[in-house]
mmCIF file of C-alpha atoms in Angstrom:
data_model
loop_
_atom_site.group_PDB
_atom_site.id
_atom_site.type_symbol
_atom_site.label_atom_id
_atom_site.label_comp_id
_atom_site.label_asym_id
_atom_site.label_seq_id
_atom_site.Cartn_x
_atom_site.Cartn_y
_atom_site.Cartn_z
ATOM 1 C CA MET C 1 0.000 0.000 0.000
ATOM 2 C CA LEU C 2 1.497 3.301 -1.119
ATOM 3 C CA ILE C 3 0.331 6.646 0.276
ATOM 4 C CA LEU C 4 1.401 9.844 -1.467
ATOM 5 C CA GLY C 5 1.520 12.611 1.119
ATOM 6 C CA GLY C 6 2.671 12.609 4.733
ATOM 7 C CA GLY C 7 0.357 15.273 6.067
ATOM 8 C CA VAL C 8 -2.439 14.702 8.545
ATOM 9 C CA ILE C 9 -4.700 13.000 5.955
ATOM 10 C CA GLY C 10 -2.024 10.662 4.603
ATOM 11 C CA LEU C 11 -0.923 9.633 8.095
ATOM 12 C CA ALA C 12 -4.499 9.040 9.265
ATOM 13 C CA CYS C 13 -5.036 6.817 6.207
ATOM 14 C CA ALA C 14 -1.828 4.962 7.047
ATOM 15 C CA TYR C 15 -2.967 4.443 10.626
ATOM 16 C CA TYR C 16 -6.307 2.867 9.709
ATOM 17 C CA LEU C 17 -4.846 0.776 6.898
ATOM 18 C CA LEU C 18 -2.278 -0.638 9.314
ATOM 19 C CA GLU C 19 -5.091 -1.364 11.758
ATOM 20 C CA ALA C 20 -6.786 -3.277 8.928
ATOM 21 C CA GLY C 21 -3.670 -5.393 8.428
ATOM 22 C CA ARG C 22 -2.242 -3.720 5.328
ATOM 23 C CA GLY C 23 1.441 -2.925 4.839
ATOM 24 C CA VAL C 24 1.932 0.801 4.286
ATOM 25 C CA THR C 25 4.616 3.072 2.830
ATOM 26 C CA VAL C 26 4.105 6.844 3.010
ATOM 27 C CA LEU C 27 6.001 9.152 0.640
ATOM 28 C CA GLU C 28 6.486 12.756 1.797
ATOM 29 C CA GLN C 29 8.367 15.383 -0.206
ATOM 30 C CA GLY C 30 9.402 17.272 2.943
ATOM 31 C CA THR C 31 8.967 16.207 6.536
ATOM 32 C CA VAL C 32 5.764 14.777 7.993
ATOM 33 C CA GLY C 33 3.144 17.453 8.514
ATOM 34 C CA CYS C 34 5.233 20.245 6.979
ATOM 35 C CA GLY C 35 2.317 21.612 4.914
ATOM 36 C CA SER C 36 -1.033 22.943 6.093
ATOM 37 C CA SER C 37 -1.005 20.332 8.881
ATOM 38 C CA HIS C 38 1.728 22.313 10.629
ATOM 39 C CA GLY C 39 0.595 25.864 11.249
ATOM 40 C CA ASN C 40 -3.200 25.787 11.452
ATOM 41 C CA CYS C 41 -4.991 26.576 14.676
ATOM 42 C CA GLY C 42 -5.675 22.972 15.625
ATOM 43 C CA THR C 43 -9.379 23.261 16.369
ATOM 44 C CA LEU C 44 -11.615 20.225 15.818
ATOM 45 C CA THR C 45 -14.824 21.808 14.629
ATOM 46 C CA PRO C 46 -17.971 19.937 13.629
ATOM 47 C CA SER C 47 -19.480 23.397 14.113
ATOM 48 C CA HIS C 48 -17.858 24.368 10.782
ATOM 49 C CA ALA C 49 -20.117 22.059 8.801
ATOM 50 C CA ALA C 50 -21.467 24.938 6.717
ATOM 51 C CA PRO C 51 -19.602 25.390 3.401
ATOM 52 C CA LEU C 52 -17.696 28.451 2.306
ATOM 53 C CA ALA C 53 -20.039 28.676 -0.695
ATOM 54 C CA MET C 54 -23.213 30.281 0.628
ATOM 55 C CA PRO C 55 -25.693 32.944 -0.461
ATOM 56 C CA GLY C 56 -24.090 36.385 -0.384
ATOM 57 C CA MET C 57 -20.499 35.162 -0.555
ATOM 58 C CA ILE C 58 -19.949 36.378 -4.126
ATOM 59 C CA GLY C 59 -20.957 39.924 -3.206
ATOM 60 C CA THR C 60 -18.680 39.815 -0.167
ATOM 61 C CA ALA C 61 -15.751 38.578 -2.239
ATOM 62 C CA LEU C 62 -16.280 41.303 -4.846
ATOM 63 C CA ARG C 63 -16.366 44.018 -2.162
ATOM 64 C CA TRP C 64 -13.068 42.691 -0.807
ATOM 65 C CA LEU C 65 -11.440 42.173 -4.219
ATOM 66 C CA PHE C 66 -8.998 45.080 -3.956
ATOM 67 C CA LYS C 67 -8.680 45.047 -0.168
ATOM 68 C CA ALA C 68 -5.292 43.454 0.509
ATOM 69 C CA ASP C 69 -6.022 42.619 4.146
ATOM 70 C CA ALA C 70 -9.582 41.285 3.706
ATOM 71 C CA PRO C 71 -10.338 37.959 5.438
ATOM 72 C CA LEU C 72 -11.119 36.453 2.020
ATOM 73 C CA ARG C 73 -9.096 37.742 -0.908
ATOM 74 C CA ILE C 74 -8.809 36.669 -4.525
ATOM 75 C CA ARG C 75 -5.665 38.144 -6.027
ATOM 76 C CA PRO C 76 -6.608 39.430 -9.515
ATOM 77 C CA ARG C 77 -4.559 37.617 -12.163
ATOM 78 C CA PRO C 78 -5.044 35.688 -15.438
ATOM 79 C CA ASP C 79 -5.591 32.082 -14.354
ATOM 80 C CA ALA C 80 -7.962 29.874 -16.357
ATOM 81 C CA ALA C 81 -8.118 27.128 -13.701
ATOM 82 C CA LEU C 82 -9.007 29.660 -11.009
ATOM 83 C CA LEU C 83 -11.699 31.225 -13.204
ATOM 84 C CA ARG C 84 -13.281 27.803 -13.798
ATOM 85 C CA TRP C 85 -13.113 27.116 -10.067
ATOM 86 C CA LEU C 86 -14.728 30.468 -9.217
ATOM 87 C CA PHE C 87 -17.495 29.914 -11.779
ATOM 88 C CA ASP C 88 -18.277 26.512 -10.235
ATOM 89 C CA PHE C 89 -18.084 27.968 -6.719
ATOM 90 C CA ALA C 90 -20.424 30.839 -7.622
ATOM 91 C CA GLY C 91 -22.987 28.397 -8.977
ATOM 92 C CA ARG C 92 -23.153 26.756 -5.545
ATOM 93 C CA CYS C 93 -23.799 29.931 -3.540
ATOM 94 C CA ASN C 94 -27.483 29.129 -2.969
ATOM 95 C CA TRP C 95 -29.449 27.612 -0.104
ATOM 96 C CA LYS C 96 -30.101 24.301 -1.844
ATOM 97 C CA ASP C 97 -26.398 23.552 -2.354
ATOM 98 C CA PHE C 98 -25.602 25.043 1.061
ATOM 99 C CA ASP C 99 -27.934 22.590 2.783
ATOM 100 C CA ARG C 100 -26.710 19.685 0.665
ATOM 101 C CA ALA C 101 -23.065 20.349 1.509
ATOM 102 C CA THR C 102 -23.811 20.886 5.201
ATOM 103 C CA ARG C 103 -25.732 17.619 5.441
ATOM 104 C CA ALA C 104 -22.890 15.767 3.743
ATOM 105 C CA LYS C 105 -20.075 17.330 5.732
ATOM 106 C CA ALA C 106 -21.579 17.220 9.242
ATOM 107 C CA PRO C 107 -21.617 13.403 9.648
ATOM 108 C CA LEU C 108 -17.975 13.164 8.558
ATOM 109 C CA LEU C 109 -16.946 15.953 10.928
ATOM 110 C CA LEU C 110 -18.841 14.477 13.871
ATOM 111 C CA ARG C 111 -17.523 10.961 13.236
ATOM 112 C CA SER C 112 -13.968 12.169 12.790
ATOM 113 C CA ARG C 113 -14.059 14.361 15.914
ATOM 114 C CA ALA C 114 -15.043 11.306 17.975
ATOM 115 C CA LEU C 115 -12.444 9.076 16.299
ATOM 116 C CA ILE C 116 -9.639 11.562 16.961
ATOM 117 C CA GLU C 117 -10.410 11.595 20.664
ATOM 118 C CA GLU C 118 -10.524 7.793 20.602
ATOM 119 C CA ILE C 119 -7.093 7.593 18.913
ATOM 120 C CA VAL C 120 -5.610 10.154 21.304
ATOM 121 C CA ARG C 121 -6.767 8.130 24.316
ATOM 122 C CA ARG C 122 -5.967 4.679 22.930
ATOM 123 C CA GLU C 123 -2.538 5.518 21.517
ATOM 124 C CA ARG C 124 -1.690 8.055 24.225
ATOM 125 C CA LEU C 125 -0.872 10.777 21.735
ATOM 126 C CA ASP C 126 0.981 13.678 23.343
ATOM 127 C CA CYS C 127 -0.686 16.485 21.381
ATOM 128 C CA GLU C 128 -2.369 18.700 24.003
ATOM 129 C CA PHE C 129 -5.879 17.508 23.146
ATOM 130 C CA GLU C 130 -8.646 19.201 25.140
ATOM 131 C CA ALA C 131 -12.415 19.006 24.696
ATOM 132 C CA LEU C 132 -13.209 22.613 25.603
ATOM 133 C CA GLY C 133 -15.641 23.565 22.851
ATOM 134 C CA THR C 134 -15.092 26.713 20.776
ATOM 135 C CA LEU C 135 -16.504 30.239 20.737
ATOM 136 C CA ASN C 136 -17.519 32.327 17.719
ATOM 137 C CA VAL C 137 -17.379 35.890 19.035
ATOM 138 C CA PHE C 138 -19.099 38.924 17.484
ATOM 139 C CA ARG C 139 -18.816 42.667 18.079
ATOM 140 C CA ASP C 140 -21.542 43.590 15.609
ATOM 141 C CA GLU C 141 -25.109 42.920 16.768
ATOM 142 C CA ALA C 142 -26.495 42.435 13.244
ATOM 143 C CA ASN C 143 -23.765 39.928 12.409
ATOM 144 C CA PHE C 144 -24.470 38.070 15.639
ATOM 145 C CA GLU C 145 -28.198 37.803 14.966
ATOM 146 C CA GLN C 146 -27.614 36.677 11.386
ATOM 147 C CA ALA C 147 -25.181 34.012 12.561
ATOM 148 C CA ARG C 148 -27.596 32.790 15.233
ATOM 149 C CA ALA C 149 -30.224 32.162 12.592
ATOM 150 C CA LEU C 150 -27.726 30.424 10.344
ATOM 151 C CA HIS C 151 -26.365 28.181 13.100
ATOM 152 C CA GLU C 152 -29.848 27.040 14.070
ATOM 153 C CA ARG C 153 -29.707 25.015 10.847
ATOM 154 C CA LEU C 154 -26.802 23.037 12.315
ATOM 155 C CA ALA C 155 -29.072 21.507 14.945
ATOM 156 C CA GLU C 156 -30.822 19.702 12.083
ATOM 157 C CA VAL C 157 -27.557 17.863 11.300
ATOM 158 C CA GLY C 158 -26.667 17.021 14.906
ATOM 159 C CA VAL C 159 -24.365 19.960 15.722
ATOM 160 C CA HIS C 160 -25.388 21.688 18.951
ATOM 161 C CA VAL C 161 -24.780 25.442 19.381
ATOM 162 C CA ASP C 162 -25.482 27.673 22.396
ATOM 163 C CA ALA C 163 -26.078 31.413 21.936
ATOM 164 C CA LEU C 164 -24.528 33.630 24.642
ATOM 165 C CA ASP C 165 -25.352 37.291 25.224
ATOM 166 C CA ALA C 166 -22.601 39.839 25.846
ATOM 167 C CA GLN C 167 -22.523 39.340 29.614
ATOM 168 C CA ALA C 168 -22.428 35.564 29.379
ATOM 169 C CA THR C 169 -19.713 35.755 26.726
ATOM 170 C CA LEU C 170 -17.435 37.879 28.905
ATOM 171 C CA ALA C 171 -18.097 35.638 31.888
ATOM 172 C CA ARG C 172 -17.186 32.581 29.812
ATOM 173 C CA GLU C 173 -14.015 34.196 28.437
ATOM 174 C CA PRO C 174 -12.365 36.949 30.553
ATOM 175 C CA ALA C 175 -9.626 37.484 27.958
ATOM 176 C CA LEU C 176 -12.142 39.320 25.756
ATOM 177 C CA LYS C 177 -12.546 43.089 25.799
ATOM 178 C CA SER C 178 -15.907 44.602 26.630
ATOM 179 C CA GLY C 179 -18.057 45.644 23.715
ATOM 180 C CA VAL C 180 -18.838 42.200 22.319
ATOM 181 C CA ALA C 181 -22.367 41.639 21.035
ATOM 182 C CA GLY C 182 -22.408 37.962 21.958
ATOM 183 C CA ALA C 183 -21.026 34.588 20.991
ATOM 184 C CA LEU C 184 -21.992 31.157 19.763
ATOM 185 C CA PHE C 185 -20.547 28.379 21.929
ATOM 186 C CA ASN C 186 -19.963 25.047 20.229
ATOM 187 C CA PRO C 187 -19.711 22.459 23.038
ATOM 188 C CA GLY C 188 -18.876 19.525 20.773
ATOM 189 C CA ASP C 189 -15.687 21.098 19.400
ATOM 190 C CA ALA C 190 -12.187 20.457 20.722
ATOM 191 C CA GLN C 191 -8.570 21.426 20.138
ATOM 192 C CA LEU C 192 -5.082 19.971 19.875
ATOM 193 C CA ARG C 193 -1.658 21.141 18.808
ATOM 194 C CA PRO C 194 -1.632 20.090 15.136
ATOM 195 C CA ASP C 195 2.115 19.746 14.617
ATOM 196 C CA ARG C 196 2.329 17.471 17.652
ATOM 197 C CA TYR C 197 -0.729 15.492 16.580
ATOM 198 C CA VAL C 198 0.879 14.808 13.207
ATOM 199 C CA ALA C 199 4.227 13.934 14.787
ATOM 200 C CA GLU C 200 2.481 11.521 17.145
ATOM 201 C CA LEU C 201 0.518 9.931 14.300
ATOM 202 C CA ALA C 202 3.819 9.390 12.489
ATOM 203 C CA ARG C 203 5.300 7.811 15.628
ATOM 204 C CA VAL C 204 2.393 5.388 15.924
ATOM 205 C CA VAL C 205 2.426 4.548 12.198
ATOM 206 C CA ARG C 206 6.098 3.623 12.447
ATOM 207 C CA ALA C 207 5.526 1.665 15.658
ATOM 208 C CA LYS C 208 2.847 -0.393 13.881
ATOM 209 C CA GLY C 209 5.259 -1.276 11.081
ATOM 210 C CA GLY C 210 4.505 1.469 8.575
ATOM 211 C CA ILE C 211 7.332 3.027 6.559
ATOM 212 C CA ILE C 212 7.523 6.797 6.123
ATOM 213 C CA GLU C 213 9.951 8.048 3.481
ATOM 214 C CA GLU C 214 10.598 11.747 4.078
ATOM 215 C CA GLN C 215 12.422 14.105 1.684
ATOM 216 C CA THR C 216 11.039 11.954 -1.139
ATOM 217 C CA ARG C 217 9.634 14.020 -3.991
ATOM 218 C CA VAL C 218 7.211 12.322 -6.373
ATOM 219 C CA ASP C 219 8.393 13.030 -9.928
ATOM 220 C CA ALA C 220 6.144 10.855 -12.069
ATOM 221 C CA ILE C 221 3.419 8.240 -11.946
ATOM 222 C CA VAL C 222 3.876 5.394 -14.390
ATOM 223 C CA ARG C 223 0.654 3.821 -15.593
ATOM 224 C CA GLU C 224 0.215 0.496 -17.350
ATOM 225 C CA GLY C 225 -3.266 0.080 -18.739
ATOM 226 C CA THR C 226 -5.780 0.929 -16.044
ATOM 227 C CA ARG C 227 -3.367 0.574 -13.132
ATOM 228 C CA ILE C 228 -0.510 2.532 -11.605
ATOM 229 C CA ALA C 229 2.575 0.359 -12.060
ATOM 230 C CA LYS C 230 5.045 2.472 -10.117
ATOM 231 C CA VAL C 231 5.730 5.901 -8.685
ATOM 232 C CA ALA C 232 9.058 7.463 -9.631
ATOM 233 C CA THR C 233 10.568 9.652 -6.915
ATOM 234 C CA SER C 234 13.772 11.453 -6.014
ATOM 235 C CA ALA C 235 14.623 8.406 -3.863
ATOM 236 C CA GLY C 236 13.875 5.768 -6.496
ATOM 237 C CA ASP C 237 10.806 3.841 -7.654
ATOM 238 C CA PHE C 238 8.010 2.642 -5.382
ATOM 239 C CA ALA C 239 5.010 0.422 -6.063
ATOM 240 C CA GLY C 240 1.943 -0.764 -4.202
ATOM 241 C CA ARG C 241 -1.129 -2.858 -4.831
ATOM 242 C CA ASP C 242 -3.152 0.294 -4.144
ATOM 243 C CA VAL C 243 -2.092 3.942 -4.157
ATOM 244 C CA VAL C 244 -3.701 6.680 -2.054
ATOM 245 C CA LEU C 245 -3.331 10.246 -3.301
ATOM 246 C CA ALA C 246 -3.355 12.485 -0.220
ATOM 247 C CA LEU C 247 -1.292 15.432 -1.437
ATOM 248 C CA GLY C 248 -3.637 18.199 -0.369
ATOM 249 C CA ALA C 249 -3.202 21.370 -2.417
ATOM 250 C CA TRP C 250 -0.579 19.643 -4.598
ATOM 251 C CA SER C 251 -3.008 16.952 -5.759
ATOM 252 C CA PRO C 252 -4.024 18.527 -9.116
ATOM 253 C CA ARG C 253 -0.439 18.724 -10.350
ATOM 254 C CA LEU C 254 0.157 15.012 -9.921
ATOM 255 C CA ALA C 255 -3.340 13.898 -10.954
ATOM 256 C CA SER C 256 -2.903 15.643 -14.304
ATOM 257 C CA GLN C 257 -0.327 12.970 -15.210
ATOM 258 C CA LEU C 258 -3.189 10.473 -15.029
ATOM 259 C CA ASP C 259 -5.590 12.685 -17.009
ATOM 260 C CA LEU C 260 -7.648 13.235 -13.866
ATOM 261 C CA ARG C 261 -9.285 16.605 -13.311
ATOM 262 C CA ILE C 262 -9.132 17.597 -9.687
ATOM 263 C CA PRO C 263 -10.607 21.103 -9.296
ATOM 264 C CA ILE C 264 -8.640 22.122 -6.218
ATOM 265 C CA GLN C 265 -7.317 25.626 -5.665
ATOM 266 C CA PRO C 266 -4.656 26.402 -3.039
ATOM 267 C CA GLY C 267 -6.306 28.583 -0.385
ATOM 268 C CA LYS C 268 -3.447 30.295 1.408
ATOM 269 C CA GLY C 269 -3.791 30.640 5.159
ATOM 270 C CA TYR C 270 -1.505 32.351 7.670
ATOM 271 C CA SER C 271 -0.687 32.064 11.352
ATOM 272 C CA ILE C 272 1.530 33.606 14.008
ATOM 273 C CA THR C 273 2.683 31.483 16.941
ATOM 274 C CA TYR C 274 3.738 33.135 20.203
ATOM 275 C CA THR C 275 4.758 32.226 23.688
ATOM 276 C CA ARG C 276 1.707 32.437 25.938
ATOM 277 C CA PRO C 277 0.462 35.856 27.039
ATOM 278 C CA ALA C 278 -0.269 36.400 30.721
ATOM 279 C CA LEU C 279 -4.009 36.753 30.076
ATOM 280 C CA CYS C 280 -4.527 33.817 27.767
ATOM 281 C CA PRO C 281 -7.914 32.761 26.335
ATOM 282 C CA ARG C 282 -9.280 29.671 28.040
ATOM 283 C CA ILE C 283 -11.409 28.569 25.088
ATOM 284 C CA PRO C 284 -10.316 28.469 21.427
ATOM 285 C CA MET C 285 -12.295 31.049 19.513
ATOM 286 C CA THR C 286 -12.965 32.662 16.173
ATOM 287 C CA LEU C 287 -13.236 36.446 16.173
ATOM 288 C CA LYS C 288 -15.860 36.622 13.498
ATOM 289 C CA GLU C 289 -15.706 40.074 11.939
ATOM 290 C CA PRO C 290 -11.957 39.882 11.165
ATOM 291 C CA SER C 291 -12.073 36.057 10.807
ATOM 292 C CA VAL C 292 -9.182 35.445 13.200
ATOM 293 C CA CYS C 293 -8.839 32.111 14.973
ATOM 294 C CA VAL C 294 -7.236 32.150 18.437
ATOM 295 C CA THR C 295 -5.926 29.008 20.101
ATOM 296 C CA ALA C 296 -3.904 28.599 23.289
ATOM 297 C CA TRP C 297 -2.065 25.479 24.450
ATOM 298 C CA GLY C 298 0.140 24.864 27.426
ATOM 299 C CA SER C 299 3.079 25.151 25.025
ATOM 300 C CA GLY C 300 2.060 28.279 23.119
ATOM 301 C CA TYR C 301 -0.488 30.597 21.582
ATOM 302 C CA ARG C 302 -1.545 31.096 17.953
ATOM 303 C CA LEU C 303 -3.443 33.592 15.810
ATOM 304 C CA GLY C 304 -4.461 32.216 12.449
ATOM 305 C CA SER C 305 -6.853 31.957 9.511
ATOM 306 C CA THR C 306 -7.533 34.244 6.508
ATOM 307 C CA MET C 307 -8.068 32.883 2.990
ATOM 308 C CA GLU C 308 -6.116 34.103 -0.002
ATOM 309 C CA PHE C 309 -6.429 32.713 -3.523
ATOM 310 C CA ALA C 310 -3.055 33.679 -4.949
ATOM 311 C CA GLY C 311 -1.941 30.467 -6.617
ATOM 312 C CA TYR C 312 1.170 28.776 -5.262
ATOM 313 C CA ASP C 313 2.661 32.075 -4.133
ATOM 314 C CA THR C 314 5.552 31.439 -1.735
ATOM 315 C CA THR C 315 5.838 34.871 -0.128
ATOM 316 C CA LEU C 316 5.003 35.516 3.500
ATOM 317 C CA ASN C 317 2.570 38.379 3.011
ATOM 318 C CA ARG C 318 3.148 40.891 5.806
ATOM 319 C CA THR C 319 -0.195 42.593 5.119
ATOM 320 C CA ARG C 320 -2.036 39.343 5.895
ATOM 321 C CA LEU C 321 -0.054 38.783 9.095
ATOM 322 C CA ASP C 322 -0.706 42.340 10.269
ATOM 323 C CA ALA C 323 -4.433 41.788 9.679
ATOM 324 C CA LEU C 324 -4.328 38.913 12.172
ATOM 325 C CA ARG C 325 -2.735 41.182 14.764
ATOM 326 C CA ARG C 326 -5.246 44.006 14.217
ATOM 327 C CA GLY C 327 -8.185 41.626 14.367
ATOM 328 C CA ALA C 328 -7.006 40.131 17.638
ATOM 329 C CA ALA C 329 -6.330 43.580 19.113
ATOM 330 C CA ALA C 330 -9.942 44.627 18.489
ATOM 331 C CA PHE C 331 -11.274 41.741 20.602
ATOM 332 C CA LEU C 332 -8.669 40.652 23.160
ATOM 333 C CA ARG C 333 -7.290 42.390 26.213
ATOM 334 C CA GLU C 334 -3.863 40.870 25.559
ATOM 335 C CA PRO C 335 -3.886 39.947 21.860
ATOM 336 C CA GLU C 336 -0.257 38.890 21.404
ATOM 337 C CA GLY C 337 2.225 36.831 23.379
ATOM 338 C CA PRO C 338 5.570 38.104 24.674
ATOM 339 C CA ALA C 339 7.635 36.567 21.868
ATOM 340 C CA VAL C 340 6.970 35.480 18.286
ATOM 341 C CA VAL C 341 7.951 31.850 17.767
ATOM 342 C CA GLU C 342 6.908 31.441 14.124
ATOM 343 C CA GLU C 343 5.217 33.277 11.274
ATOM 344 C CA TRP C 344 3.746 30.786 8.827
ATOM 345 C CA TYR C 345 1.670 30.243 5.715
ATOM 346 C CA GLY C 346 0.266 27.103 4.126
ATOM 347 C CA TRP C 347 -2.031 26.093 1.275
ATOM 348 C CA ARG C 348 -5.386 24.491 1.978
ATOM 349 C CA PRO C 349 -6.862 22.245 -0.743
ATOM 350 C CA MET C 350 -10.129 23.987 -1.629
ATOM 351 C CA THR C 351 -12.836 22.342 -3.762
ATOM 352 C CA PRO C 352 -15.699 24.421 -5.243
ATOM 353 C CA ASP C 353 -18.319 22.746 -3.018
ATOM 354 C CA ASP C 354 -16.086 22.665 0.096
ATOM 355 C CA LEU C 355 -16.339 18.859 0.314
ATOM 356 C CA PRO C 356 -13.403 16.443 0.108
ATOM 357 C CA MET C 357 -12.839 14.011 -2.747
ATOM 358 C CA LEU C 358 -12.933 10.479 -1.333
ATOM 359 C CA GLY C 359 -13.087 7.303 -3.367
ATOM 360 C CA ARG C 360 -11.581 5.277 -6.165
ATOM 361 C CA ALA C 361 -10.495 7.236 -9.187
ATOM 362 C CA PRO C 362 -12.287 6.656 -12.497
ATOM 363 C CA CYS C 363 -10.193 4.804 -15.079
ATOM 364 C CA VAL C 364 -7.379 4.037 -12.601
ATOM 365 C CA ASP C 365 -8.248 0.802 -10.826
ATOM 366 C CA ASN C 366 -5.770 0.974 -7.962
ATOM 367 C CA LEU C 367 -5.902 4.706 -7.139
ATOM 368 C CA VAL C 368 -7.883 6.098 -4.208
ATOM 369 C CA LEU C 369 -8.251 9.842 -3.685
ATOM 370 C CA ALA C 370 -8.262 11.412 -0.225
ATOM 371 C CA THR C 371 -7.898 15.132 -0.843
ATOM 372 C CA GLY C 372 -9.736 18.453 -0.991
ATOM 373 C CA HIS C 373 -10.441 18.840 2.738
ATOM 374 C CA GLY C 374 -10.306 22.631 2.626
ATOM 375 C CA MET C 375 -9.872 24.295 6.000
ATOM 376 C CA LEU C 376 -10.869 21.184 7.952
ATOM 377 C CA GLY C 377 -8.194 18.618 7.206
ATOM 378 C CA VAL C 378 -7.258 18.087 10.837
ATOM 379 C CA THR C 379 -10.882 17.716 11.931
ATOM 380 C CA MET C 380 -11.674 15.304 9.068
ATOM 381 C CA SER C 381 -8.446 13.331 9.335
ATOM 382 C CA ALA C 382 -9.501 10.284 11.338
ATOM 383 C CA GLY C 383 -12.861 9.973 9.602
ATOM 384 C CA THR C 384 -11.136 10.131 6.236
ATOM 385 C CA GLY C 385 -8.566 7.543 7.300
ATOM 386 C CA GLN C 386 -11.301 5.143 8.365
ATOM 387 C CA LEU C 387 -13.230 5.611 5.106
ATOM 388 C CA VAL C 388 -10.129 5.110 2.955
ATOM 389 C CA SER C 389 -9.351 1.910 4.831
ATOM 390 C CA GLU C 390 -12.890 0.685 4.167
ATOM 391 C CA ILE C 391 -12.619 1.574 0.469
ATOM 392 C CA VAL C 392 -9.281 -0.199 0.045
ATOM 393 C CA THR C 393 -10.303 -3.339 1.949
ATOM 394 C CA GLY C 394 -13.703 -3.566 0.264
ATOM 395 C CA SER C 395 -15.639 -3.099 3.496
ATOM 396 C CA LYS C 396 -18.991 -1.347 3.518
ATOM 397 C CA PRO C 397 -18.289 2.374 4.040
ATOM 398 C CA SER C 398 -19.414 3.602 7.445
ATOM 399 C CA LEU C 399 -20.706 6.835 5.845
ATOM 400 C CA ASP C 400 -22.448 7.528 2.547
ATOM 401 C CA LEU C 401 -19.720 8.538 0.081
ATOM 402 C CA ALA C 402 -21.983 9.836 -2.692
ATOM 403 C CA ALA C 403 -21.424 13.531 -1.907
ATOM 404 C CA PHE C 404 -17.640 13.007 -1.900
ATOM 405 C CA ALA C 405 -17.502 11.161 -5.248
ATOM 406 C CA VAL C 406 -14.287 11.764 -7.128
ATOM 407 C CA ASP C 407 -16.043 12.215 -10.479
ATOM 408 C CA ARG C 408 -18.723 14.670 -9.315
ATOM 409 C CA PHE C 409 -17.056 17.580 -11.133
ATOM 410 C CA ALA C 410 -16.743 15.747 -14.465
#
């Protein structure tokens, strides 16, 4: 069994395939978890079941088009693949597709959230896991009321949300400044330190007999008939009875060698990691108007989020980082820690409908796709790993895979 990609998705697939008795080799072009698994905010959020594509999003994106520090920014440039992606995305910004995507995503998020806690306990993963819930905090009353109405729809898919007024919000989280309108508390959410979670998954995979080849760049996929015969890499050739493509935002580049269309765009996110401030938030939260995620662990403190469609741009955009700082300063009494540990960016694999691509590839008998998890790769990791194991072993999938079909964009 060959897995392409040593991020959180690839390692979760490796874990469940090993549990099912399969031999596993993971190929990673850098080090395990060096991509978007590394610097995200580490929240496990079934509460984020709603898709990015929703009514009104196109108007919001257009208003922010030339605003360099907007929470969602599309950098204007000639890019045919991006234009096709945006056209498909725009066609899904309606309530029918919104409800369809939410109903598909919620069961996977809920299942995966439970499985992650189970793995953490069973394998004794040292990753600072805590089941604290999360807060979505608002300073604008109209935004708060609109979000309350929207989140009531989540109860229909099994995601519980509690609305807190301003007083209850400040009582729940003393690190916040006064002037908040209220918050939505998501009791089923949790958090962990994502880089440590990935490192621990890698440790367990190796302990169970899995092989992880780091610094191994995939150069070409050699196909014979309807099967992948071998994968040529910077460290030599590898082969497996089945191949799992779990390359995140890099998936389209490799899939094109197999004439597979994977409509994924790299959604660039940013984070700043600090040492802990004296007045540290007790509950991980999203500051909604600036779209800043705040997470604190015993080992550190992180501000993160934003979404930038700028292709595979490798610059660390100072404007985006400064927007995180300003957003946190508007909400928190002590928004930054004493010392900056790391400034980071990473690419999230964004599909037009905000749903992952899970299943066997058309016309390639031994290829399974596990990609396109958007902003929720960590949360979906264990659920994805379990489903991929079921697909490979021929077991009945524990969730309906129809909404995640690989050929749905054909």
